[in-house]
Coordinates of C-alpha atoms and ligand atoms in Angstrom, one line a residue:
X593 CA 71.1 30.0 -27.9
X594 CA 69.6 27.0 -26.9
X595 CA 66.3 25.3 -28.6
X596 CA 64.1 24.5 -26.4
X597 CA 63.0 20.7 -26.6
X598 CA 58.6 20.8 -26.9
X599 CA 57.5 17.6 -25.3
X600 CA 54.1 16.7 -26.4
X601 CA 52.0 14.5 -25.0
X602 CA 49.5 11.7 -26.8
X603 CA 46.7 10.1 -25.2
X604 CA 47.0 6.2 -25.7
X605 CA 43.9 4.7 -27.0
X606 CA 41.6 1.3 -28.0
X607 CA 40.9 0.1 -31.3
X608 CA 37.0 -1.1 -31.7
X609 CA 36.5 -3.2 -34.9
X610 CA 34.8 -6.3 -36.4
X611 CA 36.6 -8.2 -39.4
X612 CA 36.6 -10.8 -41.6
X613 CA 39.0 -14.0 -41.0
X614 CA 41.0 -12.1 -43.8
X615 CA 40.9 -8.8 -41.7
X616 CA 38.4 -7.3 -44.1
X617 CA 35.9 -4.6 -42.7
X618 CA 33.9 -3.2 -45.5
X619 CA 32.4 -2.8 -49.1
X620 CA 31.2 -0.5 -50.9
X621 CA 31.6 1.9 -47.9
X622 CA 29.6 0.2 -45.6
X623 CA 29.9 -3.1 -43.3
X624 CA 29.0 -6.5 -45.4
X625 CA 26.9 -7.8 -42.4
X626 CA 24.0 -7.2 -40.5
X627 CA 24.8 -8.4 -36.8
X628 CA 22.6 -6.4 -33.8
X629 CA 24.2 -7.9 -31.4
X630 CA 28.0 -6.5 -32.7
X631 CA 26.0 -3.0 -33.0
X632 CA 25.1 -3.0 -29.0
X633 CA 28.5 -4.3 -28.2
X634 CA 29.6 -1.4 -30.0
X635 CA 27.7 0.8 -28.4
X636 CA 28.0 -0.2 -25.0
X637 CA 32.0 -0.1 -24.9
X638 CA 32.5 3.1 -26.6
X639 CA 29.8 4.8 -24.8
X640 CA 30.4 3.5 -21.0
X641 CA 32.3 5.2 -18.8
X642 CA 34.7 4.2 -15.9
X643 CA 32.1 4.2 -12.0
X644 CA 34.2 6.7 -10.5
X645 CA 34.1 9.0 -13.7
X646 CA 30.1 9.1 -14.9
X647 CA 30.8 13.3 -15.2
X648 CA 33.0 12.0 -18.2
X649 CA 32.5 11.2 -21.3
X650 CA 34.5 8.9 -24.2
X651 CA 36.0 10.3 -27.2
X652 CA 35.4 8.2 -30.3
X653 CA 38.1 8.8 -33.3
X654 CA 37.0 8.2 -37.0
X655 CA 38.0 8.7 -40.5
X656 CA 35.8 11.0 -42.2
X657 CA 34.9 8.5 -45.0
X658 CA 33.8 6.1 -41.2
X659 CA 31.9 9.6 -40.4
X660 CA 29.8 9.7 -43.8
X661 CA 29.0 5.8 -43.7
X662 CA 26.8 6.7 -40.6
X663 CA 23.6 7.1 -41.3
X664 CA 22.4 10.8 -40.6
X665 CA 20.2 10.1 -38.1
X666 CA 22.3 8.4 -35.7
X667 CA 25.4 10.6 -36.5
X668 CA 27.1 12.0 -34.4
X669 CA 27.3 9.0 -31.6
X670 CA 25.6 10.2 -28.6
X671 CA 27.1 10.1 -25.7
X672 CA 30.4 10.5 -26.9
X673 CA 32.8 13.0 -28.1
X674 CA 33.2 12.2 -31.9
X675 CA 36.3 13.3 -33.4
X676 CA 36.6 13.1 -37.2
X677 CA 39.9 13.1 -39.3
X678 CA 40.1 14.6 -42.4
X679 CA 42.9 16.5 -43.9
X680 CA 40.7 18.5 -45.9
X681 CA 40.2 22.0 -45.2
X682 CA 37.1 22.5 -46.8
X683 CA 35.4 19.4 -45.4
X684 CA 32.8 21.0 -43.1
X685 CA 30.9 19.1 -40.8
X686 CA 27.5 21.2 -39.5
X687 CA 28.4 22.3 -35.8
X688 CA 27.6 19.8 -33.9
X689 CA 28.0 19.8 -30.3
X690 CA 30.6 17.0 -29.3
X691 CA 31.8 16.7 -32.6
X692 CA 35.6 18.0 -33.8
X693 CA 37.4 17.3 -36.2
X694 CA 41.2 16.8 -36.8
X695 CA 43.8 16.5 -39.5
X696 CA 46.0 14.0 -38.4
X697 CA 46.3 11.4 -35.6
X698 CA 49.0 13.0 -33.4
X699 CA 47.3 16.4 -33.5
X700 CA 43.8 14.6 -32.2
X701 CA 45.8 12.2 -30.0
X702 CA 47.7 15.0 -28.5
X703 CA 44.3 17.5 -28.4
X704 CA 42.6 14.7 -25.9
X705 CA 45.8 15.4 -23.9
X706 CA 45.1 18.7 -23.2
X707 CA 42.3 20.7 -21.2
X708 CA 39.7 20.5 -21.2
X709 CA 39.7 17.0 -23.2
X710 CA 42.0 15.9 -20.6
X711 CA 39.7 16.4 -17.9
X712 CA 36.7 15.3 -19.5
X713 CA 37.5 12.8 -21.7
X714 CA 37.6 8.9 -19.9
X715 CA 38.7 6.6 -22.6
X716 CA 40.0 7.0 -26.1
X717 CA 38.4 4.6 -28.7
X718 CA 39.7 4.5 -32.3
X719 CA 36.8 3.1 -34.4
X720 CA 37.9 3.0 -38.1
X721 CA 38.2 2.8 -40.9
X722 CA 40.6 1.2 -43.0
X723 CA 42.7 3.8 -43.7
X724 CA 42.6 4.9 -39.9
X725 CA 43.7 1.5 -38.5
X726 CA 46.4 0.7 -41.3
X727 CA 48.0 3.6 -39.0
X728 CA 47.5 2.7 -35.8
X729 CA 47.0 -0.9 -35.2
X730 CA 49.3 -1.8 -33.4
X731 CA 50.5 0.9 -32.8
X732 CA 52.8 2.1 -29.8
X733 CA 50.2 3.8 -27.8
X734 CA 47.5 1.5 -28.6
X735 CA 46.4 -0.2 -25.1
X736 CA 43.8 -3.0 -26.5
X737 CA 42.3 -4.3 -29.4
X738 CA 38.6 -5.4 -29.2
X739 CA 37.9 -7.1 -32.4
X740 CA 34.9 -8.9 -33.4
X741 CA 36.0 -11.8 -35.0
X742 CA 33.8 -12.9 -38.7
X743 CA 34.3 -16.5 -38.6
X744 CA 33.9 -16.1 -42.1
X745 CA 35.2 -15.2 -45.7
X746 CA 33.0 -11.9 -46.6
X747 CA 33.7 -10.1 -49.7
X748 CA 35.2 -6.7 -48.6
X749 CA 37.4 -4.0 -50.4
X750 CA 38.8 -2.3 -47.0
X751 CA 41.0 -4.6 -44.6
X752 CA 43.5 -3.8 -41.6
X753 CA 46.5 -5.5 -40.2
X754 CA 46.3 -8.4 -38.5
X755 CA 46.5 -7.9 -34.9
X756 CA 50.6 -8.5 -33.7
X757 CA 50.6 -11.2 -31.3
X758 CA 54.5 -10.6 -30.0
X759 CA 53.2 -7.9 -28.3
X760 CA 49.2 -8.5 -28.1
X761 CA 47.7 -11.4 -25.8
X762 CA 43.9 -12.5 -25.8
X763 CA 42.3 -11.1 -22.7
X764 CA 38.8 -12.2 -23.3
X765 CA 37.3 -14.4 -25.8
X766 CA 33.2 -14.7 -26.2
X767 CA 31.6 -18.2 -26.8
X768 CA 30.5 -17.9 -30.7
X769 CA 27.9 -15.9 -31.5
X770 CA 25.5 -17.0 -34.8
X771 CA 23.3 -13.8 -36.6
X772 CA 21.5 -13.7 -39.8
X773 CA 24.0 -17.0 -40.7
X774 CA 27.4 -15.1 -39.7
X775 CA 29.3 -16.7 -37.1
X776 CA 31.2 -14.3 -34.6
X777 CA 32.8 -14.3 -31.2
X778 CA 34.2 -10.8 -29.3
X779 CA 37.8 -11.2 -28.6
X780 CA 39.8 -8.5 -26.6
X781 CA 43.4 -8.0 -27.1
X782 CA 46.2 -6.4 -24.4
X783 CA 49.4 -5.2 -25.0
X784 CA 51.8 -7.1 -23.1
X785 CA 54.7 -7.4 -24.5
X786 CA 55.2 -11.2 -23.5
X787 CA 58.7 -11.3 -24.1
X788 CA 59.8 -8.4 -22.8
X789 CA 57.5 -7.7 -19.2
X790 CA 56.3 -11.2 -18.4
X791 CA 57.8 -10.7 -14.8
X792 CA 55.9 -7.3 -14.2
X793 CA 52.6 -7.4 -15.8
X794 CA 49.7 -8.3 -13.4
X795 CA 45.8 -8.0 -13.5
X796 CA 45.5 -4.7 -12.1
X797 CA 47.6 -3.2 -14.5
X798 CA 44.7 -3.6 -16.9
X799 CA 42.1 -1.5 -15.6
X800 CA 41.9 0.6 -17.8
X801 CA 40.4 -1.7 -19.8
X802 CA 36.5 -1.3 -19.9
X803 CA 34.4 -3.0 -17.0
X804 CA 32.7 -5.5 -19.3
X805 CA 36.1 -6.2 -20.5
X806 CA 38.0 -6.2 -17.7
X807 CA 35.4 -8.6 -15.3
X808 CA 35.5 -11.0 -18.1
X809 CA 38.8 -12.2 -17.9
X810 CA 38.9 -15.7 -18.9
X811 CA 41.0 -19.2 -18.7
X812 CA 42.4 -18.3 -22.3
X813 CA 45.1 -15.8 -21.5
X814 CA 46.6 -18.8 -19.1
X815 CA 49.4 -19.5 -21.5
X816 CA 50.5 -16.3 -22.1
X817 CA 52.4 -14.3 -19.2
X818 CA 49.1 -12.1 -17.8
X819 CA 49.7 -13.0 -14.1
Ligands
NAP1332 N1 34.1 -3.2 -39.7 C1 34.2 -2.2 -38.9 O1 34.4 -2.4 -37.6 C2 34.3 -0.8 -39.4 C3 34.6 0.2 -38.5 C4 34.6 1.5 -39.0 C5 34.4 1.8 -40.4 N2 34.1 0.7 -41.2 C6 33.9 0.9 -42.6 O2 35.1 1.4 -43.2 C7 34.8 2.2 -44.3 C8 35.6 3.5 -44.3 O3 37.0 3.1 -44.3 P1 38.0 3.9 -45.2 O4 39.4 3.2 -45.1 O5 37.4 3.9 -46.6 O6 38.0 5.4 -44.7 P2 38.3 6.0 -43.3 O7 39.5 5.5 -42.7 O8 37.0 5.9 -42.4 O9 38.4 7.5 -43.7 C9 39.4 7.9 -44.6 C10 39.4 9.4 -44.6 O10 39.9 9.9 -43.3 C11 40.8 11.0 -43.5 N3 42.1 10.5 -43.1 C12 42.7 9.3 -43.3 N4 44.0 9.3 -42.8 C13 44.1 10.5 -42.1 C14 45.1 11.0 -41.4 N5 46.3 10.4 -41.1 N6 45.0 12.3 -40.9 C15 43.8 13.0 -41.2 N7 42.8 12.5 -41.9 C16 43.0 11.3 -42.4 C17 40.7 11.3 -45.0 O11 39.6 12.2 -45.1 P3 39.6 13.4 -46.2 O12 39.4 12.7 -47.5 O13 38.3 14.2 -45.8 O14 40.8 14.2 -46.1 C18 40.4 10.0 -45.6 O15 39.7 10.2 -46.9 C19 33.3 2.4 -44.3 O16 32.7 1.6 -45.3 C20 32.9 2.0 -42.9 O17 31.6 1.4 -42.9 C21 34.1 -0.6 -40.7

């Protein structure tokens, strides 16, 4: 007899994140910082949508310690489809519409694959935390990076991988932003494997980036091989 192979299929995914100049991202489960402006940035690429799919929605993934750091009143994100990993079986979020949860990062990778996720589900943003990132920055179905870089040292107790710059270029890069004394800029990451595709990769092949993201191409990725 012969096994049949199952194929499974992943949806690839963005990482949304601010951190520290020593990659640190919180304290005392919470963030370290107060910054408004990062919050709205936040908001705005996780919750819009692609112009020719506004009867879609994106799907935010979190670790369920990420999930209890929200404050109750503005849990679960609106707007999006919140998908919380927790290996427990007990753990038992109140039903929630647009909330799932998932107990491992394939599994909710591969669920947002499928119907009906896969029809109404536009982009995939992974959000944190720590122990959520450690696993998939980087990773090979992660698509961008859009870090908020602290120019600062804050103390923190939860930090992720540096992003990998053999296979990640800088796409975007905001002037400095200064709030409640912490200096910041927006910086957005693409994979493109500069040693390896240099000759194929073009502009267009970046849309799926968000719009914000995407119409703000700047002068800074002109050294790298972006055509
Ligand atoms: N700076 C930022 O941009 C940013 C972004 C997001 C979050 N944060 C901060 O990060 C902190 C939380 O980070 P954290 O590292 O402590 O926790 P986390 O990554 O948010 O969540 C950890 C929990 O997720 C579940 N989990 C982890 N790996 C899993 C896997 N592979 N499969 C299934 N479930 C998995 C487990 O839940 P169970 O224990 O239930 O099994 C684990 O305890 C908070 O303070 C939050 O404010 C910062």
């Amino acid at each position: 007899m012969v096994a049949k192979m199952q194929t499974t299929i992943q949806r690839t995914y963005q990482i949304v994140v601010a951190a520290t100049r020593d990659f640190g991202i919180a304290k005392d489960g919470k963030l370290p910082w107060k910054l408004p402006s990062d919050l709205n940035f936040f908001k705005e690429i996780t919750t819009s949508t692609s112009s020719d799919h506004t009867d879609k929605m994106n799907a935010v993934i979190m670790g369920r310690k990420t999930w209890d750091s929200i404050p109750l009143q503005y849990r679960p994100l609106p707007n999006r489809l919140n998908v919380v990993l927790t290996r427990s079986t007990t753990f038992n979020i109140p039903t929630f519409e647009n909330v799932i949860t998932c107990s491992s990062i394939p599994s909710a990778l591969e669920l947002l694959a499928i119907s009906p996720y896969s029809m109404s589900i536009d982009k995939v943003f992974v959000i944190g935390g720590g122990q959520i990132l450690r696993e998939v920055m980087n990773g090979s179905g992660c698509e961008a990076i859009h870090m908020t870089e602290i120019d600062e040292n804050i103390d923190c107790d939860t930090f992720i991988p540096p992003v990998d710059t053999k296979v990640f270029c800088p796409w975007y890069s905001s002037l400095p932003v200064t709030e409640n004394g912490v200096r910041y800029r927006f910086v957005s990451y693409v994979r493109c494997n500069c040693n390896l595709d240099s000759e194929k990769l073009k502009v267009e092949d970046f849309s799926f980036l968000p719009k914000m993201i995407f119409d703000k191409r700047s002068e800074i990725s002109s050294g790298c091989c972006l055509k």
